[in-house]
Coordinates of C-alpha atoms and ligand atoms in Angstrom, one line a residue:
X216 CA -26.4 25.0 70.5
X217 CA -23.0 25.3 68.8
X218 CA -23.4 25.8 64.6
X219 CA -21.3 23.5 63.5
X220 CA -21.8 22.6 59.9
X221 CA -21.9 19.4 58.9
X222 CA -24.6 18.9 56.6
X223 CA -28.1 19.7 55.7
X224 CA -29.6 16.5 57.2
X225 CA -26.4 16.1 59.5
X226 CA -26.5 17.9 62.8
X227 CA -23.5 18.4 65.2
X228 CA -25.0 18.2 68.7
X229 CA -22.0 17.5 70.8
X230 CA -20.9 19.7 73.2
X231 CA -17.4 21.0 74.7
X232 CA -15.5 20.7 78.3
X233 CA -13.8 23.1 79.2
X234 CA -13.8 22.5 82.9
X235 CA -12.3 19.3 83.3
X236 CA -8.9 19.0 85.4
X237 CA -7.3 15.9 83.3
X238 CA -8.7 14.0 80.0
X239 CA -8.8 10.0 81.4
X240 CA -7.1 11.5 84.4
X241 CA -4.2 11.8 82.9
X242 CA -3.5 14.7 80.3
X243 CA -3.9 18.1 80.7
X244 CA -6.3 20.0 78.2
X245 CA -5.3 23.5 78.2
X246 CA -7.8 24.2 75.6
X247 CA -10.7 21.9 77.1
X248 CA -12.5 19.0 74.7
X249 CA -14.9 18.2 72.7
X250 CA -17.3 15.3 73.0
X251 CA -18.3 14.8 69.4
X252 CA -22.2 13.6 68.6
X253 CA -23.9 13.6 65.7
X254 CA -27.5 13.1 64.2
X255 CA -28.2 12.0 60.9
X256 CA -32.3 13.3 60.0
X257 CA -34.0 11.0 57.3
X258 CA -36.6 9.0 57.4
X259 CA -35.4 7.5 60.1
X260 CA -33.6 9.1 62.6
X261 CA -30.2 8.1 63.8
X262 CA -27.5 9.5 66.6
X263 CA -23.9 8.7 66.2
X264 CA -22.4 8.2 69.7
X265 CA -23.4 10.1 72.9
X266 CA -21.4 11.9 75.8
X267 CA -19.5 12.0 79.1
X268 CA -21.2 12.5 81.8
X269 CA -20.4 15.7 82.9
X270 CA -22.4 17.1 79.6
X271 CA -25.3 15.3 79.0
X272 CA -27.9 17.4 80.2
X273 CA -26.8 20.3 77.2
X274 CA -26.4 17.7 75.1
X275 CA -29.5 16.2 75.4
X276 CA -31.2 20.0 74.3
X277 CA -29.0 20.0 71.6
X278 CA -30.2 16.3 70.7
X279 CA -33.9 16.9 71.1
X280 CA -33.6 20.6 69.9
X281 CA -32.4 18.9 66.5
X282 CA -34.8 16.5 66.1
X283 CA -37.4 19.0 66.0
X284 CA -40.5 16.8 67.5
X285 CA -39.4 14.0 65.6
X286 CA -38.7 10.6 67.3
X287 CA -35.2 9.3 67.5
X288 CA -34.9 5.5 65.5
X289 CA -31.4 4.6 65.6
X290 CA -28.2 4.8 68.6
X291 CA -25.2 3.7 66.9
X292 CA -22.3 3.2 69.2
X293 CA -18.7 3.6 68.3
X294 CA -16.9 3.2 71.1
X295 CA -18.1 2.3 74.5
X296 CA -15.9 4.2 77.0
X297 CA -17.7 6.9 79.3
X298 CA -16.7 9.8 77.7
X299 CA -19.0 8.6 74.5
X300 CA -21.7 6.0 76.0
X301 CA -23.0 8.4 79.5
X302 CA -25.8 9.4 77.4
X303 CA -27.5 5.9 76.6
X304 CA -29.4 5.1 79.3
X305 CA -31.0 8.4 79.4
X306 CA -31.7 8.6 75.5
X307 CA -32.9 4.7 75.6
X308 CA -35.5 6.1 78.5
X309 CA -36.1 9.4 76.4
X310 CA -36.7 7.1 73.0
X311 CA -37.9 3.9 73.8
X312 CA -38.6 2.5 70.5
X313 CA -34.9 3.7 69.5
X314 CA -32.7 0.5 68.6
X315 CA -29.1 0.2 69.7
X316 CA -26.3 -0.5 66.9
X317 CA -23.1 -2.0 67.8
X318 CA -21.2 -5.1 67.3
X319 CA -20.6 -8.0 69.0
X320 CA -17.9 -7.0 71.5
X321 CA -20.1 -3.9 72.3
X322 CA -22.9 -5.9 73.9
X323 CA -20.3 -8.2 75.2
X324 CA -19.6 -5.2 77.5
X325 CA -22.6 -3.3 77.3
X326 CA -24.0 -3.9 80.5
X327 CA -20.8 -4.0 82.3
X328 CA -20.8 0.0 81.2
X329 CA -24.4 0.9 81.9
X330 CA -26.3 -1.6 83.6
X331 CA -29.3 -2.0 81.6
X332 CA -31.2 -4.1 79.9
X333 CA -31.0 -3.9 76.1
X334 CA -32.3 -6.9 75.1
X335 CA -34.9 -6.6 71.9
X336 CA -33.6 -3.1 70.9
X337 CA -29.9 -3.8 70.1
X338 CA -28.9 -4.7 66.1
X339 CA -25.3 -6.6 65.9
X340 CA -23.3 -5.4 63.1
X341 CA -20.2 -7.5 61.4
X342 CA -18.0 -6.0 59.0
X343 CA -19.2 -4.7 56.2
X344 CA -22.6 -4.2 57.4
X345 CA -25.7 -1.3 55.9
X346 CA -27.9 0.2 57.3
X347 CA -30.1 2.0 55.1
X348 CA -32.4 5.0 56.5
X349 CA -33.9 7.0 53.8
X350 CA -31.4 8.4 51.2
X351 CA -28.1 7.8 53.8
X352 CA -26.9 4.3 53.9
X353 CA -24.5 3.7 56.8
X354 CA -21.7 1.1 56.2
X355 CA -19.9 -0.7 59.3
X356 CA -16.1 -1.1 59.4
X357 CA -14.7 -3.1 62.5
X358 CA -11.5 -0.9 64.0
X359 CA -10.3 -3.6 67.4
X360 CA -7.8 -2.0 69.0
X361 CA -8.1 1.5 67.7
X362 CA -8.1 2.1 70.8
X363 CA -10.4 -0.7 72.7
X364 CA -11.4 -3.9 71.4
X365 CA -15.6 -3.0 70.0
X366 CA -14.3 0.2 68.5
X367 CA -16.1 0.7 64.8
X368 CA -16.1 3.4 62.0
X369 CA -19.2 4.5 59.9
X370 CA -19.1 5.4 56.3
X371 CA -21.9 7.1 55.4
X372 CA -22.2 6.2 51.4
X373 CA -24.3 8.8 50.1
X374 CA -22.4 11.9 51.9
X375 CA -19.3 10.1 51.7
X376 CA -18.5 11.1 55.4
X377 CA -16.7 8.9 58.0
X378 CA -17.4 8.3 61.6
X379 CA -14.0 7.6 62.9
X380 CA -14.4 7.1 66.7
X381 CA -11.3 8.3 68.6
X382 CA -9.4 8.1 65.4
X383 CA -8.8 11.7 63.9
X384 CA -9.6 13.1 67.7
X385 CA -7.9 16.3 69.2
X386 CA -7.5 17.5 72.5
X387 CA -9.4 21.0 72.4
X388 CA -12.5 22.4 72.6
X389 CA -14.4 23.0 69.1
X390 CA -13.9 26.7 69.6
X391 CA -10.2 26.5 69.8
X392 CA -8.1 28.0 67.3
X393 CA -5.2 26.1 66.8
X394 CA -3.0 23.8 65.4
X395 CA -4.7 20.7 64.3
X396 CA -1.6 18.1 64.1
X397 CA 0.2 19.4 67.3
X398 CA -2.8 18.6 70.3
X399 CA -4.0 15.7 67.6
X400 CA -1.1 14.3 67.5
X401 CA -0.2 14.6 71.7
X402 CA -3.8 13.0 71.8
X403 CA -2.8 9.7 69.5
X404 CA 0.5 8.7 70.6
X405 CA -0.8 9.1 74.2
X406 CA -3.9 7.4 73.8
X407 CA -3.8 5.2 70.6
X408 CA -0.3 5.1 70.1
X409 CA 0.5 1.2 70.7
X410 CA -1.7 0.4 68.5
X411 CA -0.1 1.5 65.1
X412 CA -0.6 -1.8 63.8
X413 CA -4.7 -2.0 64.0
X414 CA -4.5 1.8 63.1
X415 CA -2.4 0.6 59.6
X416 CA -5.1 -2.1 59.2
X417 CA -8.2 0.6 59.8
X418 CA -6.3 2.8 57.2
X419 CA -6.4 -0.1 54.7
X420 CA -9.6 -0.7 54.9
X421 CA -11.0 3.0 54.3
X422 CA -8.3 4.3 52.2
X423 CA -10.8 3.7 48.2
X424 CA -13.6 5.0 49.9
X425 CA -13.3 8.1 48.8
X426 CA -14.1 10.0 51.6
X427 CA -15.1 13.6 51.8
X428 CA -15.0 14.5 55.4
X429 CA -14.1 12.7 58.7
X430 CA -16.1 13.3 61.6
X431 CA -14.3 12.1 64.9
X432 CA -15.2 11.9 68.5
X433 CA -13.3 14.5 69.7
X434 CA -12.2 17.6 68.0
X435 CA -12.9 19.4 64.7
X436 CA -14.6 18.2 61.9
X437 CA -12.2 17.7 59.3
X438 CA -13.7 18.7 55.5
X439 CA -11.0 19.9 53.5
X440 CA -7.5 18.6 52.5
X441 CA -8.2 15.3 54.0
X442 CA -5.0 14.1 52.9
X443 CA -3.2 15.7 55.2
X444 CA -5.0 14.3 58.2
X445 CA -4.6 10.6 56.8
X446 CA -0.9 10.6 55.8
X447 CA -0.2 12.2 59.1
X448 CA -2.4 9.1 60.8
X449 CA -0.5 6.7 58.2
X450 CA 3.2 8.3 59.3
X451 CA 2.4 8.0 63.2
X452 CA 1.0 4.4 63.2
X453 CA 3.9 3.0 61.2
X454 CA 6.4 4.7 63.7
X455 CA 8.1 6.7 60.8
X456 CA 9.4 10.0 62.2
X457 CA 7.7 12.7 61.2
X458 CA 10.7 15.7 61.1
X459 CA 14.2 15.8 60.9
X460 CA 15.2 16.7 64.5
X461 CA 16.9 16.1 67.9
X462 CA 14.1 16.1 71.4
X463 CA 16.6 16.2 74.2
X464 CA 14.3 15.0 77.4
X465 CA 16.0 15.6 80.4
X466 CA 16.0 15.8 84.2
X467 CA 18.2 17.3 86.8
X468 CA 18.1 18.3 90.5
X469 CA 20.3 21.0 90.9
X470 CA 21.0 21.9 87.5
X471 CA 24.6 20.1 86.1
X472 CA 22.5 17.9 83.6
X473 CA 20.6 21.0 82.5
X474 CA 23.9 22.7 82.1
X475 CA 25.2 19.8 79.7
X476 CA 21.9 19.4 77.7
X477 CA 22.2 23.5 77.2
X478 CA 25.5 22.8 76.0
X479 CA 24.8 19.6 73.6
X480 CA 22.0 21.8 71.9
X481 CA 24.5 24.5 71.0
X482 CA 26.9 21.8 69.6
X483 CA 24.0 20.2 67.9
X484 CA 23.0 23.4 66.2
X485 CA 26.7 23.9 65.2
X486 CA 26.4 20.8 63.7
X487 CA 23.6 21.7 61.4
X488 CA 20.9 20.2 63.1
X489 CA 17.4 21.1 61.7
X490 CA 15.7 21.3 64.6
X491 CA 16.6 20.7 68.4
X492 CA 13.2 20.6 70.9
X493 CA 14.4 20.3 74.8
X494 CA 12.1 18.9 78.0
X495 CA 12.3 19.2 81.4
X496 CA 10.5 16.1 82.3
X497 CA 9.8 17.1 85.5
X498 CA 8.2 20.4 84.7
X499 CA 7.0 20.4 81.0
X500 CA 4.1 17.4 80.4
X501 CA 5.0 14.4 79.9
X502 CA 2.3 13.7 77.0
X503 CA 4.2 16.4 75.4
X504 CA 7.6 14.9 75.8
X505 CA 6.1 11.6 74.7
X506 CA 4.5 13.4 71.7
X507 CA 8.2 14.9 70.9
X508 CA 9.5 11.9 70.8
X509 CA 7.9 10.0 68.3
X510 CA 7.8 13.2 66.3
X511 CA 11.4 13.6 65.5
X512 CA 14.0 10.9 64.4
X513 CA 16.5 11.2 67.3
X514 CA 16.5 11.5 70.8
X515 CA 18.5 12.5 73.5
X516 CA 18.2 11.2 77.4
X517 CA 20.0 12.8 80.4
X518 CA 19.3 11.9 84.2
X519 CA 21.5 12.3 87.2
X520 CA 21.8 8.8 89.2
X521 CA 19.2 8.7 91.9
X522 CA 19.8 6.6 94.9
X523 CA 21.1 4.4 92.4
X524 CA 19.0 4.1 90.0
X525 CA 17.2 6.9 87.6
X526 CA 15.4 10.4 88.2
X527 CA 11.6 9.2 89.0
X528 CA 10.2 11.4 85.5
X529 CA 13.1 9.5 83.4
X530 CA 11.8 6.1 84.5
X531 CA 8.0 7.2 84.1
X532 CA 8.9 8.8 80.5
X533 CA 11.4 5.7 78.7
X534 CA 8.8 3.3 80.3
X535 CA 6.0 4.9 78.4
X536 CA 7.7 5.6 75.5
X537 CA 8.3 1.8 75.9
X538 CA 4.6 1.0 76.2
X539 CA 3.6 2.7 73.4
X540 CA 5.9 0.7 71.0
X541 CA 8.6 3.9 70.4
X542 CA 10.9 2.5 67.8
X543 CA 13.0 3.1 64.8
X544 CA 14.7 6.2 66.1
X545 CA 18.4 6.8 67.4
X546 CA 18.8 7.7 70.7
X547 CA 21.9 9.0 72.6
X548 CA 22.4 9.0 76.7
X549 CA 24.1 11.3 79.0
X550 CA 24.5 10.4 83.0
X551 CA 25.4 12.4 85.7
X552 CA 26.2 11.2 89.0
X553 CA 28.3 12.6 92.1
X554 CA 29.8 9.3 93.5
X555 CA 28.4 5.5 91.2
X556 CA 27.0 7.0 88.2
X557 CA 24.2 4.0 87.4
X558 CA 21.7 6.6 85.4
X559 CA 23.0 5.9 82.0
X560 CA 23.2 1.8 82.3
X561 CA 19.5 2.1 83.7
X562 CA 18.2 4.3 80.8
X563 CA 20.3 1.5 78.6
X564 CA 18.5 -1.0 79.9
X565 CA 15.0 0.2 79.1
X566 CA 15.6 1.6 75.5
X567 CA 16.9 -1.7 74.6
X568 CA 14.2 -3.3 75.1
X569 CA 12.3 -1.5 72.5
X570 CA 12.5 -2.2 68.7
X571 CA 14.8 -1.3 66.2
X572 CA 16.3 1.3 68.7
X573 CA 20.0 2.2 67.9
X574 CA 22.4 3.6 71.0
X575 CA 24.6 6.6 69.5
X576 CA 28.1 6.6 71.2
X577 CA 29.4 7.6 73.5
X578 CA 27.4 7.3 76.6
X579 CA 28.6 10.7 78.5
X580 CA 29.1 10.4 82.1
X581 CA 29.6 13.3 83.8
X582 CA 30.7 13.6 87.3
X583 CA 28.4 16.2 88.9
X584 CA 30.2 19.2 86.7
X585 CA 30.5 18.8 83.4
X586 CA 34.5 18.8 82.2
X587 CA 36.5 19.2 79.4
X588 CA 36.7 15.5 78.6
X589 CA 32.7 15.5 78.6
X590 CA 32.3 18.3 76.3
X591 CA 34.5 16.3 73.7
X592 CA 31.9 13.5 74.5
X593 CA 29.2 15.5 73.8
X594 CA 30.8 17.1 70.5
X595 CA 31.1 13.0 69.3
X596 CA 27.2 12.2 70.6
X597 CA 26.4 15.0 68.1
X598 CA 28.3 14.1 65.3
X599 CA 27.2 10.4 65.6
X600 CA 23.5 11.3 66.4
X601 CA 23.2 13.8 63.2
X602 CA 25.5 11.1 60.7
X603 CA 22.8 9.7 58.5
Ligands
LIG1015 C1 18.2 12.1 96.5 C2 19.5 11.9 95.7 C3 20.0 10.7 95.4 C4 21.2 10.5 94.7 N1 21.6 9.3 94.5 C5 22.8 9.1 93.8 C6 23.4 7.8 93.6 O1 22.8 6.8 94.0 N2 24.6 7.7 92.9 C7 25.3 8.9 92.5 O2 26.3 8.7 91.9 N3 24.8 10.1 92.7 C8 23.6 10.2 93.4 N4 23.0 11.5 93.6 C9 23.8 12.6 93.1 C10 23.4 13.2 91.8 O3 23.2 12.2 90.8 C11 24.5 14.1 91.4 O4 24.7 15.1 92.3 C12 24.3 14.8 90.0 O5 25.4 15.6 89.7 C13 23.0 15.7 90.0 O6 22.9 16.3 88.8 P1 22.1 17.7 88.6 O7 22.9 18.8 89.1 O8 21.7 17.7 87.2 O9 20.9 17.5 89.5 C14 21.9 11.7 94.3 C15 21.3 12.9 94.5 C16 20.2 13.1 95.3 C17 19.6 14.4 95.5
LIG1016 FE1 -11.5 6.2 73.8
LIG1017 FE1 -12.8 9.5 73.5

């Protein structure tokens, strides 16, 4: 088993993955992940969450290696999706005087996740909730919507640490020495991200707690400067930009748009921007770029026209930036196209549907090579992209 410290009488007994191809078949995980579990040893026993299924079999040994002979008293579920509840069934056979906690909405779905019968062990929490098991008392705080609808926190009073689900999670296995806010925060605008409002209400509800560490589902444990973590989780989930700085996210087929965007940055940089962070979004990942995104304040689109309409990886990217509630940023838009230019009015059309988006001037339109007139464009876009 991994030694990971938590605490005397709290063991970490999740285990890492560092085989699987794409997290929720969708993001690449260089660095593997984590599925976090945890077990609280009093006089009653209680487990915080289980794992996916790929992993249960080491985690089990780690969960029964922990106990150490004793029974297990207590499940409590945080979040129901498979990559935290493919352990139940087993430990429910394993431990059959254990009792299930969750909420409502978690046995509202329990059985469409594991079909079994849980009748006479489960204990409903509301808001606000104990649980007392020896000298820890657990305290229930609802989180819907961070990121599905029966997600909860724990506070553990006496320890002062917080179970935070998904919330605080990393891509990355627990051995993986990196940086916490860049994988953390790829992981939340991809996969909490449109739900900066219920994240804003979670925050308000554990911000007096006075919390001393935060143990999430996914990632590191996080024990010191805590801080840090929460105002980064505040910034993100109120859409503020986090740095000064221009992402350009671009596409091209045969290399004209690349040639302008390689030229914008240059101008851009003569202009004093701070920072200036370039995609390819059909070769770089697209988490990334969305990642990049909501990280700076301004951003830059440029797609040739494609049979009249927009590069594929252009549509895919504005659309989820689009889904996951991008807003208060400024955004300028360069088109290319050999004979009807229709990139730019496409990528219009999408970013004005989001919120409190504002379209810098001018939108360039270059003619398959880029031209004298269109590097005076692109001097303007900076200039009105960088004005404050
Ligand atoms: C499959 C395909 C479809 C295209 N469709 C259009 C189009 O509908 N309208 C247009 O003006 N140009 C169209 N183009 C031309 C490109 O937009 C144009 O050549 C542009 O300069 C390519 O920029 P790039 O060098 O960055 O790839 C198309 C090109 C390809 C390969
Ligand atoms: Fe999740
Ligand atoms: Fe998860």
């Amino acid at each position: 088993m991994k030694k990971i410290e938590i605490s005397k009488s709290i063991k970490y007994v999740g285990v890492d993955d560092k085989t699987l191809d794409l997290f929720e078949s969708q993001y690449i995980i260089p660095n593997g992940v984590s599925y976090n579990s945890y077990l609280i040893k009093d006089e009653k026993n209680l487990l915080m969450d289980t794992v996916d299924k790929r992993k249960t079999e080491e985690w089990l040994e780690n969960v029964t290696k922990a106990l150490e002979n004793e029974k297990l008293d207590y499940l409590v579920i945080s979040h129901l999706e498979p990559d935290h509840s493919a352990g139940i069934k087993i430990l429910m056979e394993e431990y059959p005087e254990m009792k299930i906690v969750g909420n409502k909405k978690t046995f509202d779905m329990f059985e469409q996740f594991l079909n079994v019968d849980f009748s006479n062990r489960n204990v409903v929490v509301e808001e606000g909730d104990e649980l007392n098991i020896g000298t820890h008392t657990l305290k229930f705080f609802m989180a819907p919507m961070v990121h599905w609808p029966e997600v909860m926190v724990t506070f553990e009073q006496t320890e002062k640490i917080l179970f935070t689900a998904d919330g605080f999670g990393k891509f990355g296995a627990l051995d993986t020495d990196e940086d916490w806010a860049c994988e953390a925060r790829r992981y939340y605008f991809n996969i909490v991200g449109k739900y900066g409002m219920q994240v804003q209400q979670l925050l308000n509800k554990v911000v007096n707690l006075e919390v001393k560490m935060i143990c999430p589902l996914h990632g590191p444990i996080l024990k010191e400067n805590l801080e840090y973590y929460i105002n980064k989780y505040d910034i993100w989930s109120k859409y503020e930009p986090e740095d000064d700085g221009v992402f350009i996210a671009y596409n091209s087929i045969h290399g004209k748009t690349k040639e302008a965007v390689e030229k914008l940055a240059e101008i851009l940089k003569q202009d004093g921007a701070k920072k200036v962070s370039i995609s390819d979004l059909a070769r770089d990942d697209m988490a990334e770029a969305i990642e990049d995104a909501f990280r700076y304040d301004k951003l830059i689109v440029a797609s040739p026209t494609y049979d009249a309409g927009l590069f594929p990886f252009m549509e895919k990217f504005l659309r989820h930036l689009k889904h996951k509630n991008y807003q208060n940023r400024k955004v300028g838009i360069i088109e290319n196209g050999s004979w009807a230019p229709m990139a730019g009015k496409c990528m219009e059309s999408i970013i004005k549907e989001m919120k409190n988006v504002e379209i810098c001037s001018p939108i360039v339109t270059i003619k398959t090579t880029m031209d004298e007139k269109n590097i005076e464009d692109l001097k303007e876009l900076s200039k009105n992209i960088l004005a404050k």
